[in-house]
PDB file of C-alpha atoms in Angstrom:
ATOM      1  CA  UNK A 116       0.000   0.000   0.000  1.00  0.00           C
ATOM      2  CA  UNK A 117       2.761   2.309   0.831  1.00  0.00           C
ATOM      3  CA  UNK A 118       4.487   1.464  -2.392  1.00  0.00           C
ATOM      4  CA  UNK A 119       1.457   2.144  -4.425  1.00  0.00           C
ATOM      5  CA  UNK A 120       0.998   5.353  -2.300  1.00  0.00           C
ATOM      6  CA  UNK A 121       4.549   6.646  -3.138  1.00  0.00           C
ATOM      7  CA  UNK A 122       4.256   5.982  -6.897  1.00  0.00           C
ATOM      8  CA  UNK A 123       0.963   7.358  -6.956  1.00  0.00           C
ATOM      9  CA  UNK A 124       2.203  10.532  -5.480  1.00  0.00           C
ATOM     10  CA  UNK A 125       5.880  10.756  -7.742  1.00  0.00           C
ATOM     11  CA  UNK A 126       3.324  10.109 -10.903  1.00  0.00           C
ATOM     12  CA  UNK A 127       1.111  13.328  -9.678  1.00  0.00           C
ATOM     13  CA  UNK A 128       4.071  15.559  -8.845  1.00  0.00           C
ATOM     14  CA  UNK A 129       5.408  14.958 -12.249  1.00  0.00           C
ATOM     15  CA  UNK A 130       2.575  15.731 -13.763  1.00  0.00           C
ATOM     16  CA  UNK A 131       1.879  18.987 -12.014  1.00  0.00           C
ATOM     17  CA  UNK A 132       5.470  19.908 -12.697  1.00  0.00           C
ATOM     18  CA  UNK A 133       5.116  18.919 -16.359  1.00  0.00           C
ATOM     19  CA  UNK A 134       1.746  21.163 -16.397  1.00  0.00           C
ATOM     20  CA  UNK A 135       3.306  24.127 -14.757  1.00  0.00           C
ATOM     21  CA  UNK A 136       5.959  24.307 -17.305  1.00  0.00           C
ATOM     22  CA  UNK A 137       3.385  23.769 -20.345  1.00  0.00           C
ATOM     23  CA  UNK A 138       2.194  27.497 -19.217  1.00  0.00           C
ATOM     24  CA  UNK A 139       5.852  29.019 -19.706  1.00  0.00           C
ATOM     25  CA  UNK A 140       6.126  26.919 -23.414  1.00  0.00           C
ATOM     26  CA  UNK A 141       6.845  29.282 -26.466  1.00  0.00           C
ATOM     27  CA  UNK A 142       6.245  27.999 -29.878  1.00  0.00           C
ATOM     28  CA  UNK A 143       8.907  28.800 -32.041  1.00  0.00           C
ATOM     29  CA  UNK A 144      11.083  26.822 -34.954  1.00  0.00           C
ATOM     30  CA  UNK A 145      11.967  23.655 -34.448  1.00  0.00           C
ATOM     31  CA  UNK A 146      16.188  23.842 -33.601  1.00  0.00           C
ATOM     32  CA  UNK A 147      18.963  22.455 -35.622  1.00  0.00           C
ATOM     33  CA  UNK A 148      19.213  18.190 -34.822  1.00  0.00           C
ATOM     34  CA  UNK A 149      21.473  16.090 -35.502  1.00  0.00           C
ATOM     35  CA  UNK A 150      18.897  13.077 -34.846  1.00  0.00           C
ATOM     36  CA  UNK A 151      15.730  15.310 -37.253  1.00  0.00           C
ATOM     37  CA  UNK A 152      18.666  15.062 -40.527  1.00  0.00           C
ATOM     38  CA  UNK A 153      19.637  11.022 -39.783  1.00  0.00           C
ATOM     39  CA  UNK A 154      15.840   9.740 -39.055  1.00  0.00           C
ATOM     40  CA  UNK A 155      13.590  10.445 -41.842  1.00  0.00           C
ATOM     41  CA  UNK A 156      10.078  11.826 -39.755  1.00  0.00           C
ATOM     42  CA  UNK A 157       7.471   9.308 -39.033  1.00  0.00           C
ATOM     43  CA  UNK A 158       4.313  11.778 -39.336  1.00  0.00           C
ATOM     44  CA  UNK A 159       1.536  12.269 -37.347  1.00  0.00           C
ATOM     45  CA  UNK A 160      -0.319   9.234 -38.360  1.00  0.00           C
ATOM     46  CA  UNK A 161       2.541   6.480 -36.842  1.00  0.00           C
ATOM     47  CA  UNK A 162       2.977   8.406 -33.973  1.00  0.00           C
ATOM     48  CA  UNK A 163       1.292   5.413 -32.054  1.00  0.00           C
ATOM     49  CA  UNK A 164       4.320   3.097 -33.463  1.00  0.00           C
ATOM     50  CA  UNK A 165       6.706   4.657 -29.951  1.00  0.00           C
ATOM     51  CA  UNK A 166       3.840   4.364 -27.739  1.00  0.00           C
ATOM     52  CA  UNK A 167       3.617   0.984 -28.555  1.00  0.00           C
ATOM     53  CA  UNK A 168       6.655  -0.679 -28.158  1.00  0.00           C
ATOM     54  CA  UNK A 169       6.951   1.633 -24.816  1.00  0.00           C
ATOM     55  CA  UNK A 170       3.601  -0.395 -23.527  1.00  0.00           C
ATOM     56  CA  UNK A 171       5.262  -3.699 -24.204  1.00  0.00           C
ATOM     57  CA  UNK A 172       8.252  -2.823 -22.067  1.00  0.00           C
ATOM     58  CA  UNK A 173       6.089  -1.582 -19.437  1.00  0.00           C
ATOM     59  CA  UNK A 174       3.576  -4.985 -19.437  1.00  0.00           C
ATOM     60  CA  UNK A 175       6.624  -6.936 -20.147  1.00  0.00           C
ATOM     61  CA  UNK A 176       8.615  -5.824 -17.165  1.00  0.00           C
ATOM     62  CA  UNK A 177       5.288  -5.772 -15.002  1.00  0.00           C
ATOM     63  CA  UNK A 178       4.901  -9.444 -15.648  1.00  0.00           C
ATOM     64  CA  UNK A 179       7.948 -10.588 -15.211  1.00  0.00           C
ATOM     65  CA  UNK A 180       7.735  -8.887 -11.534  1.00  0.00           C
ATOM     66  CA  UNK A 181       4.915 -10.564 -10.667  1.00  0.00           C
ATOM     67  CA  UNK A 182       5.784 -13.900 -12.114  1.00  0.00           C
ATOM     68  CA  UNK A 183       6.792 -15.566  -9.052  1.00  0.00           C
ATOM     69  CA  UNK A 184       3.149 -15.902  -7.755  1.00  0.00           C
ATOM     70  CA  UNK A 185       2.263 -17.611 -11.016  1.00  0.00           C
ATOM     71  CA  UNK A 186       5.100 -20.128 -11.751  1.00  0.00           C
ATOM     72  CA  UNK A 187       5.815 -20.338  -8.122  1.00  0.00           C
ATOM     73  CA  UNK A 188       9.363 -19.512  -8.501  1.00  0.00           C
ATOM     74  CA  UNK A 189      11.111 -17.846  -5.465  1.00  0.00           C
ATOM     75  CA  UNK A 190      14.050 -15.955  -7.281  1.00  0.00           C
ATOM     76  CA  UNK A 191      12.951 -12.638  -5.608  1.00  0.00           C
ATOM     77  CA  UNK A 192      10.785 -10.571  -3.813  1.00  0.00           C
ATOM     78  CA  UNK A 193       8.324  -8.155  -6.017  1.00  0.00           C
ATOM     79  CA  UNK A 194       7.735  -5.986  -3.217  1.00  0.00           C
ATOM     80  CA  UNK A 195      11.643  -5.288  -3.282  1.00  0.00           C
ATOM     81  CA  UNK A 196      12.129  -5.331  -6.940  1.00  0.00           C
ATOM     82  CA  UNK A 197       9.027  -2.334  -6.870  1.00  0.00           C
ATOM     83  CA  UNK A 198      10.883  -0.761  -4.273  1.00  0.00           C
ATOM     84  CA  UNK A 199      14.246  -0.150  -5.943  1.00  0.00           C
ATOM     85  CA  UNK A 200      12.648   0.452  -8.947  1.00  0.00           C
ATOM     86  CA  UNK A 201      10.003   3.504  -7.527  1.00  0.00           C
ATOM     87  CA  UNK A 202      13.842   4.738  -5.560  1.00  0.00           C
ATOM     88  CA  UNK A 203      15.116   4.823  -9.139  1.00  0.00           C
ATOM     89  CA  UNK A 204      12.265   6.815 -11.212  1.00  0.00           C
ATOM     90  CA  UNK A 205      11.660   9.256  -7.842  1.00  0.00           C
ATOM     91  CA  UNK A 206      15.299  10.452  -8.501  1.00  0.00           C
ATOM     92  CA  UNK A 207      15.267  10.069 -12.065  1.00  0.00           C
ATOM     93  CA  UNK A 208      12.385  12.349 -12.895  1.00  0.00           C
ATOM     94  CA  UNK A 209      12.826  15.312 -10.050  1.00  0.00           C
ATOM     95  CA  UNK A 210      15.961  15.916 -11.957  1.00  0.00           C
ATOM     96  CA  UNK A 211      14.274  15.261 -14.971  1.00  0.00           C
ATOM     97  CA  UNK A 212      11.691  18.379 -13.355  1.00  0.00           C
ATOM     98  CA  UNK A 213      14.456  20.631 -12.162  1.00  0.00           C
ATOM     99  CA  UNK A 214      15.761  20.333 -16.470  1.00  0.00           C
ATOM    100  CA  UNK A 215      12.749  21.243 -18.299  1.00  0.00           C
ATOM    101  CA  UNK A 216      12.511  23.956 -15.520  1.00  0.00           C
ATOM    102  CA  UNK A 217      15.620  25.658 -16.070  1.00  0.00           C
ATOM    103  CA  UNK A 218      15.366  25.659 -19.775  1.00  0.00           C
ATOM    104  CA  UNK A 219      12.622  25.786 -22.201  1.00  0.00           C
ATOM    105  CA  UNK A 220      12.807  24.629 -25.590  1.00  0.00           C
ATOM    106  CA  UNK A 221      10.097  25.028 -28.390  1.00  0.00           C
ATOM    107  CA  UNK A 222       8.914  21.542 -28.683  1.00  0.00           C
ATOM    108  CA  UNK A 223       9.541  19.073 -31.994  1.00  0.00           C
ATOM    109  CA  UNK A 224       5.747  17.875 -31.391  1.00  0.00           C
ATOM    110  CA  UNK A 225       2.876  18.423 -34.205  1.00  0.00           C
ATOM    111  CA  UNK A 226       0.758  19.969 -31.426  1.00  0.00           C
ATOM    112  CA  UNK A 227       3.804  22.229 -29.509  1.00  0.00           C
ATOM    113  CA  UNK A 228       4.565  23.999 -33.090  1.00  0.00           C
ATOM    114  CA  UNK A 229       3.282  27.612 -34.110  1.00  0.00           C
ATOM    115  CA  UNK A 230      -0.002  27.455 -35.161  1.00  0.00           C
ATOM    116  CA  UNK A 231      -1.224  24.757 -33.080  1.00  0.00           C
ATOM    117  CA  UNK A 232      -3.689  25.236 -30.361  1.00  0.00           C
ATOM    118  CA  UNK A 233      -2.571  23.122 -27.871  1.00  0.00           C
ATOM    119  CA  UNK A 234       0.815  24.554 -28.159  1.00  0.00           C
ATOM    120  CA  UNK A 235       0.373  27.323 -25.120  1.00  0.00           C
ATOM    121  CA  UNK A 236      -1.599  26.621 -22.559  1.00  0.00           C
ATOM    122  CA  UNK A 237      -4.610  29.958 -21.733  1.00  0.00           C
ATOM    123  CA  UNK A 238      -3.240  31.696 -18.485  1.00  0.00           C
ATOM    124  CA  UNK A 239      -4.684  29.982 -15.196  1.00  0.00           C
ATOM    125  CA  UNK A 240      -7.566  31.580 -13.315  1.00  0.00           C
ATOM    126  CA  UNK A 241      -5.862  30.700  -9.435  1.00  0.00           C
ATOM    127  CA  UNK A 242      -3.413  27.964  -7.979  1.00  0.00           C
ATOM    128  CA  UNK A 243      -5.930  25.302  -8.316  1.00  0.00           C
ATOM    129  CA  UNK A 244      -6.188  25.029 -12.105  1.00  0.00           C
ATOM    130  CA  UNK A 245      -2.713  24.360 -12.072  1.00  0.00           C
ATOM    131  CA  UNK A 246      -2.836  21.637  -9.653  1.00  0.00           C
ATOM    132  CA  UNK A 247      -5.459  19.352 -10.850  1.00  0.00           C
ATOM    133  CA  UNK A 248      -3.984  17.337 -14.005  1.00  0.00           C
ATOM    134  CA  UNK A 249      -6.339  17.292 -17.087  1.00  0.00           C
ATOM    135  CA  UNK A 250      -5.768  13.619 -17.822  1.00  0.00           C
ATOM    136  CA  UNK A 251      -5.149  12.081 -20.134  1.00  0.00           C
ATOM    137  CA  UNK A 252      -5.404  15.144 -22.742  1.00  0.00           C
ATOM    138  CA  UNK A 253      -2.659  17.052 -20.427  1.00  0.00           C
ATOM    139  CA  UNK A 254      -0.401  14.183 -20.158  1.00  0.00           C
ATOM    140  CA  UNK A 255      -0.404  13.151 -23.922  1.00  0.00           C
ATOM    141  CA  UNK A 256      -0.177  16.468 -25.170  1.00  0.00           C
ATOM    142  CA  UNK A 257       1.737  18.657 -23.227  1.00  0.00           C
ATOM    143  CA  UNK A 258       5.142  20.687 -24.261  1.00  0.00           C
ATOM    144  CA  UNK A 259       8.185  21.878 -22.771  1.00  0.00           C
ATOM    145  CA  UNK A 260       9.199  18.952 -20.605  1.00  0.00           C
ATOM    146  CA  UNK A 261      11.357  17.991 -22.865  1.00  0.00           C
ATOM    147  CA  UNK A 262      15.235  17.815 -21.392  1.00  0.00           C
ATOM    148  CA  UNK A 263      15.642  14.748 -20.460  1.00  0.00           C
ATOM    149  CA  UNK A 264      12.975  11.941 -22.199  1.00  0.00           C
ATOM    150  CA  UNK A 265      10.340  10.942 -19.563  1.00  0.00           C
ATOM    151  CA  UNK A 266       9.615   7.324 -21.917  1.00  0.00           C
ATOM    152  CA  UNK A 267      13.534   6.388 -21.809  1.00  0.00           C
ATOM    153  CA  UNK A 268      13.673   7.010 -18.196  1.00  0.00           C
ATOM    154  CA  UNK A 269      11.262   4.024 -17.831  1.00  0.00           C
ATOM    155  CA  UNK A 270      12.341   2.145 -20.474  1.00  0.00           C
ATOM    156  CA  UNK A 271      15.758   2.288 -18.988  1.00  0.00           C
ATOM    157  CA  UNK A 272      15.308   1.497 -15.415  1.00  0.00           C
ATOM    158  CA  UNK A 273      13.414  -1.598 -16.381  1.00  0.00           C
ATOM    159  CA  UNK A 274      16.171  -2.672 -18.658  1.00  0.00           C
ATOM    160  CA  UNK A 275      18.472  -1.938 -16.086  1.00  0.00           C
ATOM    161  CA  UNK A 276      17.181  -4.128 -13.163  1.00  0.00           C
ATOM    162  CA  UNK A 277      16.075  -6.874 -15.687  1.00  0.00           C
ATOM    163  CA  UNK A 278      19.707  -6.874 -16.291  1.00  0.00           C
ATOM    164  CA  UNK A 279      20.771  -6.543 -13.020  1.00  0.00           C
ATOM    165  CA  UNK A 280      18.020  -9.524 -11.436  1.00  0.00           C
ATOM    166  CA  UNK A 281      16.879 -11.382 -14.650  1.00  0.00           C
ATOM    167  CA  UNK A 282      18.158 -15.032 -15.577  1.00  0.00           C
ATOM    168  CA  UNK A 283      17.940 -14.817 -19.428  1.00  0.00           C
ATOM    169  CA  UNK A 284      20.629 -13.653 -21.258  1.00  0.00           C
ATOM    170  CA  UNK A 285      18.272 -13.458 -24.911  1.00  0.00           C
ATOM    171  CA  UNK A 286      15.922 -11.107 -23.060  1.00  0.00           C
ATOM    172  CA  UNK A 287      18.803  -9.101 -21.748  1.00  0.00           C
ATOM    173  CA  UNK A 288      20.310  -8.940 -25.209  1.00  0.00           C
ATOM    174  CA  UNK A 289      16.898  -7.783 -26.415  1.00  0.00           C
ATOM    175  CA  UNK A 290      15.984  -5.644 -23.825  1.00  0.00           C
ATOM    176  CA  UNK A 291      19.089  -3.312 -24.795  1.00  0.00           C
ATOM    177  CA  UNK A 292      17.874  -3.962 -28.735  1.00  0.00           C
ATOM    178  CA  UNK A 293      14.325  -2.548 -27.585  1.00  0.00           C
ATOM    179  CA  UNK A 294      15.644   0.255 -25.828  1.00  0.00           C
ATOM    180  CA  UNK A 295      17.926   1.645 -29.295  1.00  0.00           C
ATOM    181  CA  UNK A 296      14.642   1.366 -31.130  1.00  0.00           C
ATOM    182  CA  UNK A 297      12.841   3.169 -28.764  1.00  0.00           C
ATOM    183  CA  UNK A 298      15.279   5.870 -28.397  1.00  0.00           C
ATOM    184  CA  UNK A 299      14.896   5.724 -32.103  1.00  0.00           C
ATOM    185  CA  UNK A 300      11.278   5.942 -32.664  1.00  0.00           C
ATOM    186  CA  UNK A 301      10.827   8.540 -29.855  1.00  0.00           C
ATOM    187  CA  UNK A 302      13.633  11.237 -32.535  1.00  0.00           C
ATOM    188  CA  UNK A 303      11.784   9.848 -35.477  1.00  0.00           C
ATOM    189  CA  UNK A 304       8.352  10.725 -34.300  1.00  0.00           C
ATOM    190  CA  UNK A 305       9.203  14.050 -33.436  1.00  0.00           C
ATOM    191  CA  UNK A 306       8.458  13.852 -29.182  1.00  0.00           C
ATOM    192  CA  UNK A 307      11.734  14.945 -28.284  1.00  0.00           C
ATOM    193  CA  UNK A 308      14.864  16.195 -29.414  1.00  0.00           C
ATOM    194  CA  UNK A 309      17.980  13.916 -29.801  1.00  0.00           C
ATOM    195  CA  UNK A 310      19.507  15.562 -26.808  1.00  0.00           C
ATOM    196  CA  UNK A 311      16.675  14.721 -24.428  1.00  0.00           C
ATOM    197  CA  UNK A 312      17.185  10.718 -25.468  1.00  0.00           C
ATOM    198  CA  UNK A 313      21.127  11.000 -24.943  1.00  0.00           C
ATOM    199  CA  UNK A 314      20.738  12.659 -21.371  1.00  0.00           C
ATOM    200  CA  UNK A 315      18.652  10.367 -20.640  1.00  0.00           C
ATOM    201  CA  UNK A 316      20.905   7.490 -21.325  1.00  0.00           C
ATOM    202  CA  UNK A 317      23.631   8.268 -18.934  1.00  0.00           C
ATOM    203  CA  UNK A 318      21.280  10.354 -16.214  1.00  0.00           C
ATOM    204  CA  UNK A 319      19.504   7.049 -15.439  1.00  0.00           C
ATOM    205  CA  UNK A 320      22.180   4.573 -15.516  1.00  0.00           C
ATOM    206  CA  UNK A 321      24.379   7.405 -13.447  1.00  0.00           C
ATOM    207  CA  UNK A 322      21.156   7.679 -11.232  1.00  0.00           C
ATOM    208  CA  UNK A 323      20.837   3.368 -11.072  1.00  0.00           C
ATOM    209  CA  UNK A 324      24.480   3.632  -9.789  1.00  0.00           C
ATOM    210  CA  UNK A 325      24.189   5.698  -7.339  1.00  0.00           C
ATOM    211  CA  UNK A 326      20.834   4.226  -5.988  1.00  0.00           C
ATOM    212  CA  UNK A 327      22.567   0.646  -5.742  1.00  0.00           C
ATOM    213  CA  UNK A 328      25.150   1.910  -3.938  1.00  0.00           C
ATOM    214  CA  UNK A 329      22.928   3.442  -1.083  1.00  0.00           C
ATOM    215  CA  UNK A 330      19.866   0.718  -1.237  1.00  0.00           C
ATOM    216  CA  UNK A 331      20.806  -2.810   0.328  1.00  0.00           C
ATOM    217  CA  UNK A 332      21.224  -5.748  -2.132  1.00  0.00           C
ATOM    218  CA  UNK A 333      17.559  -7.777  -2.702  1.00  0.00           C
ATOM    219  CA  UNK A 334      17.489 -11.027  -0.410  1.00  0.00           C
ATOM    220  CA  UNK A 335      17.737 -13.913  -2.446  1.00  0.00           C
ATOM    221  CA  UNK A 336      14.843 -16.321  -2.057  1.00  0.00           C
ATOM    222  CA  UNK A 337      16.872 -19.139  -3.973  1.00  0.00           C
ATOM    223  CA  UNK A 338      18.848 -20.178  -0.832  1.00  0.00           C
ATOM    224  CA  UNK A 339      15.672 -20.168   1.496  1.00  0.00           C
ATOM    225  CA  UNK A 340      17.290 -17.390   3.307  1.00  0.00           C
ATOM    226  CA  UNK A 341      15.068 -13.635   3.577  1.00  0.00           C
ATOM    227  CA  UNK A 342      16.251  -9.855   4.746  1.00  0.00           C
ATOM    228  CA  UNK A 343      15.909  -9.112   8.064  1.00  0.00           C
ATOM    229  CA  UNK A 344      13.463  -5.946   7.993  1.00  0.00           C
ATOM    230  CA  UNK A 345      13.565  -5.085  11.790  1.00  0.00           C
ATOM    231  CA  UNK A 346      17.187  -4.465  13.750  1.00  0.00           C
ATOM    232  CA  UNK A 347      18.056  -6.711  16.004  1.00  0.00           C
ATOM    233  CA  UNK A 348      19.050  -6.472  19.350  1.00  0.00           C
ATOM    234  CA  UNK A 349      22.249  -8.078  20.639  1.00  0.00           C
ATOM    235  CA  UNK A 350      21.016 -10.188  23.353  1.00  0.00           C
ATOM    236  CA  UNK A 351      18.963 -11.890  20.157  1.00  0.00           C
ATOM    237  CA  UNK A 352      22.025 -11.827  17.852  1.00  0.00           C
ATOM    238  CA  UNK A 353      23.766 -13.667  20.778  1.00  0.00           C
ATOM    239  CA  UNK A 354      21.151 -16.073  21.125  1.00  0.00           C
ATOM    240  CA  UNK A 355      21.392 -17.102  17.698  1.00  0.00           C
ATOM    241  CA  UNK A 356      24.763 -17.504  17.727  1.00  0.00           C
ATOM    242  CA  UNK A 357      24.848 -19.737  20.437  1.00  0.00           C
ATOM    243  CA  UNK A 358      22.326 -22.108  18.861  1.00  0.00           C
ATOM    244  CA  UNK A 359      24.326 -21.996  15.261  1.00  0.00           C
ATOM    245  CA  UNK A 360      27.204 -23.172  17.786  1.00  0.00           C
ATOM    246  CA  UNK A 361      24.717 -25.957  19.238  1.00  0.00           C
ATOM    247  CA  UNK A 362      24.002 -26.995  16.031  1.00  0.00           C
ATOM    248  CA  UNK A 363      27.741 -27.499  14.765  1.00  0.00           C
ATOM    249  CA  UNK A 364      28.551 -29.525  17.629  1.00  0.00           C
ATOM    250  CA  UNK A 365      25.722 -31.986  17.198  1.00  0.00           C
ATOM    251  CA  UNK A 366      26.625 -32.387  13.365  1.00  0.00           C
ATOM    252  CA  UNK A 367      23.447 -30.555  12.035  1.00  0.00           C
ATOM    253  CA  UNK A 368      23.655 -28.037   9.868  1.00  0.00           C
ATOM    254  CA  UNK A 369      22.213 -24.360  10.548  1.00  0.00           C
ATOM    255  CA  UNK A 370      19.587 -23.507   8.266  1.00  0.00           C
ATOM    256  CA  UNK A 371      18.861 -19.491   8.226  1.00  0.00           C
ATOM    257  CA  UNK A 372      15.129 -19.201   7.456  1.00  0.00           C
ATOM    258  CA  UNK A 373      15.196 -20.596  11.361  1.00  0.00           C
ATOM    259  CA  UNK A 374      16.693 -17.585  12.646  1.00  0.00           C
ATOM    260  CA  UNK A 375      13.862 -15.646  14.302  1.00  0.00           C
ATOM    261  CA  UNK A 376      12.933 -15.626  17.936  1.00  0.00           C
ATOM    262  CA  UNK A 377      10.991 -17.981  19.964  1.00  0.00           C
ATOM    263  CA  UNK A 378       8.282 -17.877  22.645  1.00  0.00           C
ATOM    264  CA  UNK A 379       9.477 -16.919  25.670  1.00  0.00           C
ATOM    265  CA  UNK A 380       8.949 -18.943  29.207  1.00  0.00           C
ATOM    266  CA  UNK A 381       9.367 -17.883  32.335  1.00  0.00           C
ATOM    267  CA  UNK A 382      10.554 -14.346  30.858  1.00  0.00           C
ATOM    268  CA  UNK A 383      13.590 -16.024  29.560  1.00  0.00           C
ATOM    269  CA  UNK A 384      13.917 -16.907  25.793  1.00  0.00           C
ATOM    270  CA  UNK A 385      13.564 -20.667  24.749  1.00  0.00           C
ATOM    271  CA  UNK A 386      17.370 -20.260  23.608  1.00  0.00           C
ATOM    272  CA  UNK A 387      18.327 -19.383  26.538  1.00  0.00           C
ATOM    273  CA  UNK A 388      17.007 -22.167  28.486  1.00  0.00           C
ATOM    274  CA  UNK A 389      18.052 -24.918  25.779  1.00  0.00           C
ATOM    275  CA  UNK A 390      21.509 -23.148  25.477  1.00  0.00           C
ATOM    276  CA  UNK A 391      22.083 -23.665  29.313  1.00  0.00           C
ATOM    277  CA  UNK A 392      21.482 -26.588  29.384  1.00  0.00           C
ATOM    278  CA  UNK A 393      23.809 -27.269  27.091  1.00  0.00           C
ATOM    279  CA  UNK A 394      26.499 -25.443  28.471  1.00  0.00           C
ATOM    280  CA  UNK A 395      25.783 -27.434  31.817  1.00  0.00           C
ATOM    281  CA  UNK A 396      26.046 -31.061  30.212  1.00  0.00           C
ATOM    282  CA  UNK A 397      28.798 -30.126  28.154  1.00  0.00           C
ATOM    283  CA  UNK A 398      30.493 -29.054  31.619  1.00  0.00           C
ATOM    284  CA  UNK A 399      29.731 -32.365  33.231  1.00  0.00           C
ATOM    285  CA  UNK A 400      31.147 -34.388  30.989  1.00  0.00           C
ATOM    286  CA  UNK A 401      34.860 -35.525  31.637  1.00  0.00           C
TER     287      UNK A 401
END
C-alpha cells in the first residue's frame, strides 16, 4: 500500500510539474538536430508506433515482476524489486523536473509547433487550475518537458534491473535492442529532441548507480534465506549464535530461514534455556 501510495504521489508531482511548465512553453522553430537530418520523420499518423513498443516494455517488465506468484518460482521478492525500482524513477524524474525547468525549448511535437492550439496553454484563473492534471489530454499532449525523455527514463530502469536480477541472457540482449529502437522511434516521431534521449541514457544509468550503492542488495529467495526488515538487538544476535554453535557440535547443519525468535517462558527466551542446558552437560562431561 505504501508502495502504491509513493508511486501514486511521484506520478502526480510529475505531472503537475510537467503542467506548470506547459504554461511558460513558447512555440517557435523547431532547432537544428542532428537526430531530425539522420531519421527520416514518421508523421503524425505512426505516432502510435513509440507508444507501442513503450507499452510492451512496461507490461513486459510488469509481468515478469509478478511472475513468481504464477510459476511459483522464489528468485525474488516483487515488493523489493518495486521498491528499488520507484527509488530509481523518484530520482530520475525530479531531476528530470528541475531540467525542463531551467530551460525551455520550443517543442519538436505536431501539437507544440506555431499554429497549433494546444501549443500554449490559456493563463490559469488561481493555484488550483494548475494543480489538478487534465488527464489524459494534459499528459499526452503537453510541451516543454522535454530535457531529459520521460519514456527512456522508464524504459531504462526496467532494462536496467532486468539486467541486473533477470536469468535470461536473450531477453537481456533484447531488452538493450528494444531500448535503441525506442530511443529511435521517440527522434523519429518528433516527441523529443535527440539531446533529451542522450541525457537520458547516462542520467539514469548514473542515477541506477548511485541508488545501488545506497539501497541494500535484494534477499535472495533461492537459498531459502530472507532480509531481516527489523534491527536486532544483541542479546537476540547472541542467542542465535549460540544455537548456530549448538548446532555445529551436534553435526546438524544451521539452516537461516530458522533464525527468528521464539516464545518466551518464564521471561527467559527458549534459547536461553536450551543453550544452558547445554552449556551445563557439556560441563559435566569428563
Amino acid at each position: 500500500m505504501t508502495l502504491y501510495i509513493g508511486r501514486e504521489a511521484s506520478k502526480y508531482i510529475h505531472g503537475v510539474a510537467a503542467r506548470g511548465v506547459h504554461y511558460l512553453h513558447w512555440p517557435g522553430p523547431t532547432l537544428q538536430d542532428l537526430g531530425f537530418f539522420l531519421l527520416p520523420e514518421l508523421g503524425q499518423d505512426k505516432v502510435y508506433v513509440s507508444e507501442t513498443v513503450f507499452m510492451f516494455v512496461f507490461l513486459s517488465f510488469f509481468l515478469w515482476t509478478f511472475h513468481p506468484f504464477v510459476f511459483k518460482v522464489k528468485k525474488f521478492y516483487t515488493v523489493q524489486i518495486w521498491c528499488r525500482v520507484l527509488a530509481y524513477l523518484v530520482v530520475s524524474q525530479t531531476l528530470r523536473i528541475f531540467t525542463f525547468y531551467s530551460t525551455q525549448l520550443p517543442g519538436p511535437n505536431y501539437h507544440c509547433r506555431p499554429g497549433s492550439k494546444l501549443a500554449r496553454l490559456p493563463e490559469p484563473d488561481g493555484v488550483l487550475e494548475v494543480l489538478v492534471i487534465n488527464f489524459p489530454q494534459g499528459v499526452i499532449y503537453g510541451c516543454g518537458d522535454l530535457i531529459f525523455s520521460s519514456h527512456m527514463i522508464f524504459t531504462l530502469v526496467f532494462v536496467l534491473t532486468y539486467q541486473k536480477y533477470g536469468t535470461r541472457r536473450c531477453i537481456k540482449q533484447f531488452g538493450w535492442t528494444i531500448a535503441i529502437i525506442q530511443s529511435l522511434l521517440i527522434v523519429a516521431s518528433r516527441k523529443h529532441y535527440t539531446v533529451d534521449v542522450v541525457v537520458a541514457w547516462y542520467t539514469v544509468n548514473l542515477v541506477v548507480f548511485f541508488v545501488d550503492k545506497k539501497l541494500p542488495e535484494l534477499s535472495d529467495r533461492t537459498n531459502g534465506s530472507s532480509l531481516l526488515l527489523l534491527p536486532l538487538s544483541t542479546k537476540d544476535k547472541d542467542n542465535w549464535t549460540k544455537e548456530e554453535n549448538h548446532k555445529l557440535l551436534n553435526g546438524n547443519s544451521v539452516n537461516p530461514a530458522d533464525r527468528r525468535p521464539r516464545s518466551q517462558s518464564n521471561g527467559k527466551n527458549l534459547e536461553d534455556v536450551n543453550i544452558n542446558q547445554v552449556d551445563t552437560s557439556m560441563n559435566s562431561t569428563p
